[in-house]
CSV table of C-alpha atoms and ligand atoms in Angstrom, one decimal:
chain,number,residue,atom,x,y,z
A,112,TYR,CA,68.2,161.9,85.2
A,113,LYS,CA,71.9,161.2,85.0
A,114,ALA,CA,74.5,158.6,85.9
A,115,LYS,CA,77.7,159.3,87.8
A,116,MET,CA,80.9,157.3,88.1
A,117,ILE,CA,84.0,157.7,90.2
A,118,VAL,CA,87.2,156.1,88.9
A,119,ASP,CA,90.2,156.0,91.1
A,120,LYS,CA,93.5,154.2,90.2
A,121,ASP,CA,94.0,153.2,93.8
A,122,PHE,CA,90.6,151.4,94.1
A,123,ILE,CA,91.7,148.2,92.5
A,124,ILE,CA,89.5,145.1,92.3
A,125,SER,CA,92.3,143.1,90.9
A,126,PRO,CA,94.9,142.8,88.1
A,127,ILE,CA,92.9,141.2,85.3
A,128,ASP,CA,94.0,137.7,84.4
A,129,GLU,CA,94.0,137.9,80.6
A,130,ARG,CA,92.4,134.4,80.5
A,131,LEU,CA,89.2,136.2,81.4
A,132,TYR,CA,88.8,136.7,77.6
A,133,GLY,CA,89.1,133.0,76.7
A,134,SER,CA,86.8,131.2,74.4
A,135,PHE,CA,85.7,127.7,73.5
A,136,ILE,CA,85.7,125.3,70.5
A,137,GLU,CA,83.8,122.0,70.7
A,138,HIS,CA,83.5,119.2,68.2
A,139,LEU,CA,80.0,120.3,67.7
A,140,GLY,CA,78.1,121.4,64.6
A,141,ARG,CA,80.4,123.4,62.2
A,142,ALA,CA,82.8,124.7,64.8
A,143,VAL,CA,85.7,122.5,63.7
A,144,TYR,CA,84.6,121.1,60.3
A,145,GLY,CA,83.6,124.0,58.1
A,146,GLY,CA,84.6,126.5,60.8
A,147,ILE,CA,88.2,126.6,61.8
A,148,TYR,CA,89.2,123.6,59.6
A,149,GLU,CA,88.1,123.2,56.0
A,150,PRO,CA,90.7,121.6,53.7
A,151,GLY,CA,90.0,122.6,50.1
A,152,HIS,CA,88.5,126.0,51.1
A,153,PRO,CA,90.1,128.8,49.1
A,154,GLU,CA,91.3,130.4,52.4
A,155,ALA,CA,92.7,127.1,53.8
A,156,ASP,CA,96.4,126.8,54.5
A,157,GLU,CA,98.4,123.6,54.0
A,158,GLN,CA,96.9,122.1,57.2
A,159,GLY,CA,93.4,122.9,56.2
A,160,PHE,CA,93.1,125.8,58.7
A,161,ARG,CA,90.9,128.6,57.4
A,162,LYS,CA,93.0,131.8,57.3
A,163,ASP,CA,90.0,134.1,57.1
A,164,VAL,CA,88.7,132.6,60.3
A,165,LEU,CA,92.2,132.8,61.9
A,166,SER,CA,92.5,136.5,61.2
A,167,LEU,CA,89.1,137.2,62.7
A,168,ILE,CA,90.2,135.3,65.8
A,169,GLN,CA,93.6,137.0,65.9
A,170,ALA,CA,91.9,140.4,66.0
A,171,LEU,CA,90.1,139.2,69.2
A,172,ARG,CA,93.4,138.4,70.9
A,173,VAL,CA,91.9,135.3,72.5
A,174,PRO,CA,94.3,134.2,75.2
A,175,ILE,CA,93.1,130.6,75.8
A,176,ILE,CA,90.6,128.3,74.1
A,177,ARG,CA,88.8,125.4,75.8
A,178,TYR,CA,88.7,122.2,73.7
A,179,PRO,CA,87.4,119.6,72.6
A,180,GLY,CA,84.1,119.9,74.6
A,181,GLY,CA,81.6,120.5,76.1
A,182,ASN,CA,79.2,117.5,76.2
A,183,PHE,CA,81.2,116.0,73.3
A,184,VAL,CA,84.2,115.3,75.6
A,185,SER,CA,82.4,113.0,77.9
A,186,GLY,CA,82.3,110.3,75.2
A,187,TYR,CA,85.5,111.2,73.4
A,188,ASP,CA,88.5,109.0,73.0
A,189,TRP,CA,91.4,111.4,72.5
A,190,LYS,CA,93.4,108.6,70.9
A,191,ASP,CA,90.9,108.5,67.9
A,192,GLY,CA,92.2,112.0,66.9
A,193,ILE,CA,96.0,111.2,66.8
A,194,GLY,CA,98.3,109.6,64.2
A,195,PRO,CA,97.8,109.2,60.5
A,196,LYS,CA,94.4,110.7,59.4
A,197,ASP,CA,93.5,107.8,57.1
A,198,GLN,CA,93.6,105.4,60.0
A,199,ARG,CA,91.4,107.4,62.3
A,200,PRO,CA,88.0,106.0,63.1
A,201,SER,CA,84.6,107.6,62.5
A,202,ARG,CA,82.4,107.3,65.6
A,203,LEU,CA,78.9,107.8,66.6
A,204,GLU,CA,79.0,110.9,68.7
A,205,LEU,CA,76.3,110.5,71.3
A,206,ALA,CA,76.2,114.0,72.9
A,207,TRP,CA,75.0,115.7,69.7
A,208,ARG,CA,74.0,112.6,67.7
A,209,THR,CA,76.4,113.1,64.8
A,210,ILE,CA,79.2,111.2,63.1
A,211,GLU,CA,82.7,112.3,64.3
A,212,PRO,CA,85.3,111.7,61.6
A,213,ASN,CA,88.3,112.5,63.8
A,214,GLN,CA,90.2,114.3,61.0
A,215,PHE,CA,91.1,117.0,63.5
A,216,GLY,CA,92.4,116.1,67.0
A,217,LEU,CA,94.8,117.0,69.7
A,218,ASN,CA,97.9,117.8,67.6
A,219,GLU,CA,96.0,119.7,65.0
A,220,PHE,CA,94.3,121.8,67.7
A,221,VAL,CA,97.7,122.6,69.2
A,222,ASP,CA,99.1,123.6,65.8
A,223,TRP,CA,95.9,125.6,65.1
A,224,SER,CA,96.0,127.4,68.5
A,225,ARG,CA,99.6,128.4,67.9
A,226,ALA,CA,98.5,129.9,64.5
A,227,ALA,CA,95.6,131.7,66.3
A,228,GLY,CA,98.0,133.0,69.0
A,229,THR,CA,96.2,131.4,71.9
A,230,ASP,CA,96.8,128.8,74.6
A,231,VAL,CA,95.0,125.5,75.0
A,232,MET,CA,92.6,124.6,77.8
A,233,TRP,CA,92.2,120.8,77.3
A,234,ALA,CA,89.2,119.1,78.8
A,235,ILE,CA,89.5,115.4,79.7
A,236,ASN,CA,86.8,112.8,79.4
A,237,LEU,CA,85.5,111.9,82.9
A,238,GLY,CA,82.2,110.5,81.5
A,239,THR,CA,83.3,107.3,79.9
A,240,HIS,CA,87.1,107.5,80.8
A,241,GLY,CA,88.8,107.7,84.1
A,242,VAL,CA,92.1,107.8,85.9
A,243,GLU,CA,94.1,105.8,83.3
A,244,GLU,CA,93.3,107.9,80.3
A,245,ALA,CA,93.7,111.1,82.4
A,246,ARG,CA,97.3,110.2,83.0
A,247,ASN,CA,97.9,109.0,79.4
A,248,VAL,CA,96.7,112.1,77.7
A,249,VAL,CA,98.9,114.3,79.9
A,250,GLU,CA,101.9,112.0,79.2
A,251,TYR,CA,101.2,112.2,75.5
A,252,ALA,CA,100.8,115.9,75.4
A,253,ASN,CA,103.3,117.1,78.0
A,254,HIS,CA,106.0,114.5,78.8
A,255,PRO,CA,109.3,115.2,76.9
A,256,SER,CA,110.1,111.7,75.7
A,257,GLY,CA,111.3,108.2,76.8
A,258,SER,CA,107.9,106.8,77.7
A,259,TYR,CA,105.3,105.0,75.6
A,260,TRP,CA,102.8,107.9,75.2
A,261,SER,CA,105.4,110.7,74.9
A,262,ASP,CA,107.4,108.7,72.3
A,263,LEU,CA,104.1,108.1,70.4
A,264,ARG,CA,103.7,111.9,70.2
A,265,VAL,CA,107.3,112.2,69.0
A,266,SER,CA,106.6,109.6,66.3
A,267,HIS,CA,103.6,111.7,65.2
A,268,GLY,CA,106.0,114.5,64.4
A,269,TYR,CA,105.9,116.5,67.6
A,270,LYS,CA,109.3,116.3,69.2
A,271,ASN,CA,108.7,119.1,71.7
A,272,PRO,CA,106.0,118.6,74.4
A,273,HIS,CA,102.9,120.7,73.8
A,274,ALA,CA,103.2,122.1,77.4
A,275,ILE,CA,99.4,122.4,77.9
A,276,LYS,CA,99.1,124.1,81.2
A,277,THR,CA,95.3,124.3,81.9
A,278,TRP,CA,93.2,121.2,82.1
A,279,CYS,CA,89.4,120.7,82.8
A,280,LEU,CA,88.5,117.6,84.8
A,281,GLY,CA,85.5,116.7,82.6
A,282,ASN,CA,82.5,118.7,81.6
A,283,GLU,CA,79.1,119.4,83.3
A,284,MET,CA,79.2,116.1,85.2
A,285,ASP,CA,76.2,117.2,87.3
A,286,GLY,CA,73.9,117.1,84.2
A,287,PRO,CA,71.7,114.1,83.5
A,288,TRP,CA,72.2,114.8,79.8
A,289,GLN,CA,75.9,114.2,80.2
A,290,ILE,CA,77.4,110.9,79.0
A,291,GLY,CA,78.5,109.2,82.2
A,292,HIS,CA,76.7,111.7,84.5
A,293,LYS,CA,77.8,111.4,88.1
A,294,THR,CA,76.6,112.3,91.6
A,295,ALA,CA,78.7,114.9,93.3
A,296,ALA,CA,80.5,112.3,95.4
A,297,GLU,CA,81.2,110.0,92.5
A,298,TYR,CA,82.6,113.0,90.5
A,299,GLY,CA,84.5,114.3,93.5
A,300,ARG,CA,86.3,111.0,93.8
A,301,ILE,CA,87.2,110.5,90.2
A,302,ALA,CA,88.2,114.1,89.7
A,303,THR,CA,90.5,113.8,92.8
A,304,GLU,CA,92.1,110.6,91.6
A,305,SER,CA,92.5,111.9,88.1
A,306,ALA,CA,94.0,115.2,89.4
A,307,LYS,CA,96.6,113.3,91.4
A,308,VAL,CA,98.0,111.2,88.6
A,309,MET,CA,97.8,114.1,86.1
A,310,LYS,CA,100.0,116.2,88.4
A,311,TRP,CA,102.3,113.3,89.1
A,312,VAL,CA,103.0,113.2,85.3
A,313,ASP,CA,103.3,117.0,85.1
A,314,PRO,CA,103.3,119.0,88.3
A,315,THR,CA,103.2,122.3,86.4
A,316,ILE,CA,99.6,121.9,85.2
A,317,GLU,CA,96.6,123.7,86.6
A,318,LEU,CA,93.2,122.0,87.0
A,319,VAL,CA,89.6,123.0,86.8
A,320,ALA,CA,86.9,121.0,88.6
A,321,CYS,CA,83.4,121.0,87.4
A,322,GLY,CA,80.9,123.2,89.2
A,323,SER,CA,77.2,123.2,88.4
A,324,SER,CA,76.0,123.4,84.7
A,325,ASN,CA,73.9,126.4,85.7
A,326,ARG,CA,72.4,127.8,88.9
A,327,GLU,CA,69.0,126.4,88.1
A,328,MET,CA,70.3,122.8,88.7
A,329,ILE,CA,68.5,121.2,91.6
A,330,THR,CA,71.9,120.0,93.0
A,331,TYR,CA,73.3,123.6,93.0
A,332,PRO,CA,75.1,124.7,95.3
A,333,GLU,CA,75.4,121.4,97.2
A,334,TRP,CA,77.2,120.0,94.2
A,335,GLU,CA,80.0,122.7,94.6
A,336,SER,CA,80.3,122.0,98.3
A,337,THR,CA,80.6,118.2,97.9
A,338,VAL,CA,82.9,118.4,94.9
A,339,LEU,CA,85.2,120.8,96.7
A,340,ASP,CA,85.2,118.7,99.8
A,341,HIS,CA,86.9,116.0,97.7
A,342,THR,CA,89.0,118.1,95.3
A,343,TYR,CA,89.9,121.3,97.2
A,344,GLU,CA,93.6,120.6,97.6
A,345,HIS,CA,94.0,119.1,94.2
A,346,VAL,CA,92.6,121.8,91.9
A,347,GLU,CA,93.1,125.5,91.3
A,348,PHE,CA,89.7,126.4,89.8
A,349,LEU,CA,86.1,125.6,90.0
A,350,SER,CA,83.9,126.0,86.9
A,351,LEU,CA,80.7,127.9,86.3
A,352,HIS,CA,78.5,127.8,83.2
A,353,SER,CA,75.6,130.0,82.3
A,354,TYR,CA,73.6,130.9,79.1
A,355,TYR,CA,71.0,133.6,78.8
A,356,GLY,CA,68.1,134.0,76.4
A,357,ASN,CA,65.2,136.2,75.5
A,358,HIS,CA,62.5,133.6,74.9
A,359,GLN,CA,59.7,136.0,76.1
A,360,ASN,CA,61.0,138.9,74.0
A,361,ASP,CA,61.3,141.0,77.2
A,362,THR,CA,64.4,143.0,76.4
A,363,ALA,CA,64.4,145.0,79.6
A,364,THR,CA,64.7,141.8,81.6
A,365,PHE,CA,67.1,140.2,79.2
A,366,LEU,CA,69.5,143.2,79.7
A,367,GLY,CA,69.3,142.7,83.5
A,368,ARG,CA,70.4,139.0,83.4
A,369,SER,CA,74.0,140.0,84.1
A,370,LEU,CA,72.9,140.8,87.7
A,371,GLU,CA,72.0,137.1,87.9
A,372,MET,CA,75.5,136.2,86.6
A,373,GLU,CA,76.9,138.3,89.4
A,374,ASP,CA,74.8,136.6,92.0
A,375,PHE,CA,75.9,133.2,90.7
A,376,ILE,CA,79.6,134.3,91.0
A,377,ARG,CA,79.0,135.6,94.5
A,378,SER,CA,77.4,132.4,95.7
A,379,VAL,CA,79.9,130.1,94.2
A,380,THR,CA,82.7,132.2,95.7
A,381,ALA,CA,81.0,131.9,99.1
A,382,THR,CA,80.8,128.2,98.7
A,383,CYS,CA,84.5,128.0,97.9
A,384,ASP,CA,85.3,130.1,100.9
A,385,TYR,CA,83.1,127.9,103.1
A,386,ILE,CA,85.0,124.8,102.1
A,387,LYS,CA,88.3,126.8,102.6
A,388,ALA,CA,87.2,127.5,106.2
A,389,LYS,CA,86.0,124.0,106.8
A,390,LYS,CA,89.3,122.6,105.7
A,391,ARG,CA,91.3,125.3,107.5
A,392,SER,CA,93.0,125.7,104.1
A,393,LYS,CA,95.3,128.6,103.2
A,394,LYS,CA,94.5,128.1,99.5
A,395,THR,CA,92.0,130.3,97.7
A,396,MET,CA,89.9,128.7,95.1
A,397,TYR,CA,89.6,130.7,91.8
A,398,LEU,CA,86.7,130.5,89.4
A,399,SER,CA,86.7,129.5,85.7
A,400,PHE,CA,83.5,130.8,84.1
A,401,ASP,CA,84.3,128.5,81.2
A,402,GLU,CA,81.0,128.6,79.4
A,403,TRP,CA,79.0,131.8,79.1
A,404,ASN,CA,77.0,133.5,76.4
A,405,VAL,CA,73.6,134.2,74.9
A,406,TRP,CA,72.0,131.0,73.6
A,407,PHE,CA,68.4,130.6,72.6
A,408,HIS,CA,67.8,131.6,68.9
A,409,SER,CA,68.7,128.1,67.5
A,410,ASN,CA,66.8,126.0,70.1
A,411,GLU,CA,63.8,125.2,67.9
A,412,ALA,CA,65.8,124.6,64.7
A,413,ASP,CA,68.1,122.2,66.6
A,414,LYS,CA,65.2,119.9,67.5
A,415,LYS,CA,64.6,119.1,63.8
A,416,ILE,CA,68.2,118.0,62.9
A,417,GLU,CA,68.5,114.6,61.4
A,418,PRO,CA,70.9,112.5,63.5
A,419,TRP,CA,74.2,110.9,62.4
A,420,GLN,CA,75.4,113.6,59.9
A,421,ILE,CA,79.0,114.9,59.8
A,422,ALA,CA,79.1,118.5,61.1
A,423,PRO,CA,75.5,119.6,60.4
A,424,PRO,CA,74.7,123.2,61.4
A,425,GLN,CA,73.9,123.1,65.1
A,426,LEU,CA,73.4,125.8,67.7
A,427,GLU,CA,73.8,128.4,65.0
A,428,ASP,CA,72.4,131.4,66.9
A,429,ILE,CA,72.3,134.5,64.7
A,430,TYR,CA,72.9,137.3,67.2
A,431,THR,CA,71.1,140.6,67.3
A,432,MET,CA,72.1,144.1,68.5
A,433,GLU,CA,70.4,143.4,71.8
A,434,ASP,CA,72.4,140.2,72.3
A,435,ALA,CA,75.5,142.3,71.9
A,436,LEU,CA,74.4,144.6,74.7
A,437,VAL,CA,73.8,141.5,76.9
A,438,VAL,CA,77.2,140.2,76.1
A,439,GLY,CA,78.6,143.6,77.0
A,440,CYS,CA,76.9,143.5,80.4
A,441,LEU,CA,78.1,140.0,81.0
A,442,LEU,CA,81.7,141.0,80.2
A,443,ILE,CA,81.4,143.9,82.7
A,444,ALA,CA,80.0,141.4,85.3
A,445,LEU,CA,83.1,139.2,84.8
A,446,LEU,CA,85.4,142.2,85.2
A,447,LYS,CA,83.7,143.2,88.4
A,448,HIS,CA,84.6,139.9,89.8
A,449,SER,CA,88.0,139.6,88.4
A,450,ASP,CA,89.5,139.1,91.8
A,451,ARG,CA,88.0,135.6,91.8
A,452,VAL,CA,87.1,134.8,88.2
A,453,LYS,CA,90.5,134.3,86.6
A,454,MET,CA,89.4,132.5,83.5
A,455,ALA,CA,86.3,132.7,81.4
A,456,CYS,CA,85.3,131.3,78.0
A,457,LEU,CA,82.9,132.9,75.7
A,458,ALA,CA,81.0,129.8,74.4
A,459,GLN,CA,81.7,129.3,71.7
A,460,LEU,CA,84.0,130.9,69.0
A,461,VAL,CA,83.0,129.8,65.5
A,462,ASN,CA,79.6,128.9,64.1
A,463,VAL,CA,78.3,127.3,67.3
A,464,ILE,CA,76.7,130.1,69.5
A,465,ALA,CA,79.6,132.1,68.2
A,466,PRO,CA,80.9,135.6,67.5
A,467,ILE,CA,82.3,134.3,64.2
A,468,MET,CA,80.2,132.7,61.4
A,469,THR,CA,81.3,131.0,58.2
A,470,GLU,CA,79.8,129.5,55.1
A,471,ASN,CA,81.2,126.2,54.1
A,472,GLY,CA,83.3,127.0,51.1
A,473,GLY,CA,82.4,130.7,51.4
A,474,GLN,CA,83.0,133.7,53.5
A,475,ALA,CA,83.5,134.4,57.3
A,476,TRP,CA,82.1,137.3,59.2
A,477,ALA,CA,81.7,138.9,62.6
A,478,GLN,CA,78.4,138.6,64.4
A,479,THR,CA,77.1,141.5,66.6
A,480,ILE,CA,78.6,140.0,69.8
A,481,TYR,CA,82.0,139.9,68.3
A,482,TYR,CA,82.5,143.6,69.0
A,483,PRO,CA,82.0,143.9,72.7
A,484,TYR,CA,84.1,140.8,73.1
A,485,MET,CA,86.9,142.2,71.0
A,486,HIS,CA,86.8,145.6,72.8
A,487,ALA,CA,87.0,144.0,76.2
A,488,SER,CA,89.8,141.6,75.2
A,489,VAL,CA,91.8,144.3,73.4
A,490,TYR,CA,91.3,147.3,75.8
A,491,GLY,CA,90.4,145.5,79.0
A,492,ARG,CA,93.9,144.6,80.1
A,493,GLY,CA,95.4,145.9,83.3
A,494,ASN,CA,93.7,146.6,86.7
A,495,ALA,CA,90.0,146.4,87.0
A,496,LEU,CA,88.9,149.4,89.1
A,497,VAL,CA,86.1,149.4,91.6
A,498,PRO,CA,83.0,150.9,89.8
A,499,ILE,CA,81.5,153.5,92.1
A,500,VAL,CA,78.4,154.2,90.2
A,501,GLN,CA,75.2,156.1,90.8
A,502,SER,CA,72.6,155.4,88.2
A,503,PRO,CA,68.8,155.6,87.9
A,504,LYS,CA,67.3,152.1,88.1
A,505,TYR,CA,64.3,150.1,86.8
A,506,ASP,CA,62.4,147.1,87.8
A,507,THR,CA,60.9,144.3,85.6
A,508,LYS,CA,58.7,141.4,86.6
A,509,ASP,CA,61.7,139.1,87.2
A,510,ILE,CA,64.5,141.4,88.3
A,511,THR,CA,64.4,144.6,90.4
A,512,ASP,CA,66.9,147.5,90.8
A,513,ILE,CA,68.5,147.1,87.4
A,514,PRO,CA,70.8,150.1,86.9
A,515,TYR,CA,70.4,151.8,83.5
A,516,LEU,CA,74.2,152.2,83.5
A,517,GLU,CA,76.4,149.1,83.6
A,518,SER,CA,79.9,150.2,83.7
A,519,ILE,CA,83.5,149.5,84.8
A,520,ALA,CA,86.9,151.1,84.2
A,521,VAL,CA,90.2,149.3,83.5
A,522,TYR,CA,93.5,151.0,84.0
A,523,ASN,CA,96.5,149.8,82.0
A,524,GLU,CA,99.5,151.2,83.8
A,525,GLU,CA,101.9,150.2,81.0
A,526,SER,CA,100.2,152.2,78.3
A,527,GLY,CA,98.8,154.8,80.7
A,528,GLU,CA,95.3,154.3,79.3
A,529,VAL,CA,92.1,154.1,81.2
A,530,THR,CA,89.2,152.5,79.4
A,531,ILE,CA,85.6,152.8,80.5
A,532,PHE,CA,83.2,150.1,79.3
A,533,ALA,CA,79.6,151.2,79.6
A,534,VAL,CA,76.2,149.9,78.6
A,535,ASN,CA,73.1,152.1,78.6
A,536,ARG,CA,70.3,149.7,79.3
A,537,ASP,CA,67.6,152.4,78.7
A,538,LEU,CA,65.8,151.3,75.6
A,539,THR,CA,64.2,154.7,74.9
A,540,ASN,CA,66.4,157.5,76.3
A,541,PRO,CA,70.0,158.5,76.1
A,542,LEU,CA,71.8,158.5,79.5
A,543,PRO,CA,74.0,161.5,80.5
A,544,LEU,CA,77.1,160.2,82.2
A,545,GLU,CA,79.6,162.1,84.2
A,546,VAL,CA,82.9,160.4,85.2
A,547,ASP,CA,85.1,161.8,88.0
A,548,LEU,CA,88.7,160.6,87.3
A,549,ARG,CA,90.0,162.4,90.4
A,550,SER,CA,93.3,160.5,90.9
A,551,PHE,CA,94.3,160.6,87.2
A,552,GLY,CA,94.3,164.4,86.8
A,553,ALA,CA,93.5,165.9,83.5
A,554,CYS,CA,92.6,163.2,80.9
A,555,LYS,CA,92.3,163.3,77.1
A,556,VAL,CA,89.6,161.3,75.3
A,557,LEU,CA,91.4,159.1,72.7
A,558,GLU,CA,88.3,157.6,71.3
A,559,HIS,CA,84.6,156.9,72.2
A,560,ILE,CA,83.5,153.8,70.4
A,561,VAL,CA,79.8,153.1,70.2
A,562,LEU,CA,77.8,150.0,69.1
A,563,GLU,CA,74.2,150.9,68.5
A,564,ASN,CA,71.4,150.3,66.1
A,565,GLU,CA,67.9,151.7,65.7
A,566,ASN,CA,66.7,148.1,65.3
A,567,LEU,CA,67.5,146.0,68.4
A,568,LYS,CA,66.9,142.9,66.3
A,569,ALA,CA,69.4,143.9,63.6
A,570,VAL,CA,71.8,141.1,62.7
A,571,ASN,CA,74.9,140.5,60.6
A,572,THR,CA,74.6,137.9,57.9
A,573,ALA,CA,76.6,136.6,54.9
A,574,SER,CA,74.8,139.1,52.6
A,575,GLY,CA,74.9,141.9,55.1
A,576,PRO,CA,78.0,141.4,57.3
A,577,ASN,CA,78.3,145.0,58.4
A,578,ARG,CA,74.8,146.0,59.5
A,579,VAL,CA,75.8,146.1,63.1
A,580,LYS,CA,79.3,147.6,63.5
A,581,PRO,CA,80.8,150.0,66.0
A,582,HIS,CA,81.5,153.6,65.0
A,583,THR,CA,83.8,156.1,66.8
A,584,LEU,CA,81.5,159.1,66.8
A,585,GLY,CA,80.6,158.9,70.5
A,586,ASN,CA,80.5,162.3,72.2
A,587,ALA,CA,82.6,161.8,75.3
A,588,LYS,CA,84.6,164.9,76.1
A,589,SER,CA,86.9,165.9,78.9
A,590,ASP,CA,87.0,168.9,81.2
A,591,GLY,CA,90.2,168.3,83.3
A,592,SER,CA,89.6,165.2,85.2
A,593,THR,CA,85.9,165.0,84.5
A,594,ILE,CA,84.6,163.2,81.5
A,595,SER,CA,81.0,163.7,80.3
A,596,ALA,CA,79.2,161.8,77.6
A,597,ASN,CA,75.7,161.2,76.4
A,598,LEU,CA,75.3,157.4,76.0
A,599,SER,CA,72.8,156.6,73.2
A,600,LYS,CA,69.8,154.6,74.2
A,601,ALA,CA,70.6,150.8,74.2
A,602,SER,CA,74.2,151.2,73.4
A,603,TRP,CA,77.6,149.6,74.2
A,604,ASN,CA,80.3,152.2,74.8
A,605,VAL,CA,84.1,152.1,75.0
A,606,ILE,CA,85.6,155.4,76.2
A,607,ARG,CA,89.4,155.3,75.9
A,608,LEU,CA,91.3,157.9,77.9
A,609,SER,CA,94.9,158.8,78.5
B,45,LIG,O1,78.3,125.1,74.6
B,45,LIG,C1,77.3,124.2,74.3
B,45,LIG,C2,77.1,123.1,75.3
B,45,LIG,O2,76.5,123.8,76.5
B,45,LIG,C3,78.3,122.4,75.9
B,45,LIG,O3,78.6,121.3,75.1
B,45,LIG,C4,77.8,122.0,77.2
B,45,LIG,O4,78.9,121.9,78.1
B,45,LIG,C5,76.8,123.0,77.7
B,45,LIG,O5,75.7,122.5,78.1
């Protein structure tokens, strides 16, 4: 009973696009108000940005953040969030049934993202808006000056264009819950026409078309095929969304869900390539997995929320140790497909199904899932290497052939470091691992970080923010170019080598 892995610097899946470690902030619950923005908080700066939250985000090195939604965006008028704050309207927000006060909008988000050290992925409204607003918002954000919308931005105090490069053409337009839900053909047309004018305003931008909201949608994968038939030559990315839960308290299956994420990626890739062939196109479509996470803990509580409040607690999942393992497996799944998945967004970032939690007026802390996300983002830069893995496997009622070892290595040529990310899915036994690093020669173990806890349901809270935290007492050791380690049961491991 043992797992083996071969890591070779010449077996490259792909250089990893750093945007694989993106995240997402929606005007939903306390993500913005009480999360990243809370004027009057002791940690707030002069713009109302919470510095305690900013520093937790900076440590994650988040390269890009999708904003302002989500379902929210399909009813959002971006113009409500610009100009003097005392003149901005409060609106009924129909996606989440709240009041949106519009005290934080496009310009504030650009300022905030600069402070957080991240780029903006702006989603446009293709639910209630269309081609006209699509061009206007690009003109406002990205055109230098000398036109109505760009001069308006300048008059709002932003002389330089925001240079937002990445834009999503709507959100989950296949979902009947979406404001302005569309058929694939309707969406394909409006996305194409919006894409054209947006790129006429700013030819440097990149666009993401909406794929299916999840692979259980009845219209999947016909949706992808039809949408790409319309949009193929106008966009660079197709989106995927997927959330995972453990409603049945079946942890063995829950830990295997990343295999389904991989299947989803493979079939969307195949659909993209089918349209490429059909169109005799030379262009390869890339994937933006721009919503992924564990989401289920808050489902029941959310049914009881009174409508029309400002920033009530919504989707506040409190994550367990086992959720962190699932997030670790999902990160490895994304890395395994980094040749096609160039962007991905952990949904979301603060308070709403998020690695970071805050109290209004109080402290901010890291949830369990913060740690695998941080490790992947900080150490997972460079080339993703083909994981040649032999591992014992297990079956559950829903999924078969789940390897106990989920693993991948990343080689950073610049720093000369190799990092092995590994989850031991075995809930009762440690897993001996042997890694053959043949092409690297003798390697030294810099650090073996482990996230584990005797209680798989352990969580971090305001009163106990450090219950689940990584330690560096992992036992990886090197013998020339062979690394051996005993991976604790149910653990997330980061073995750093040079
Ligand atoms: O991230 C929460 C919600 O999940 C988003 O608003 C929506 O796009 C998805 O259904």
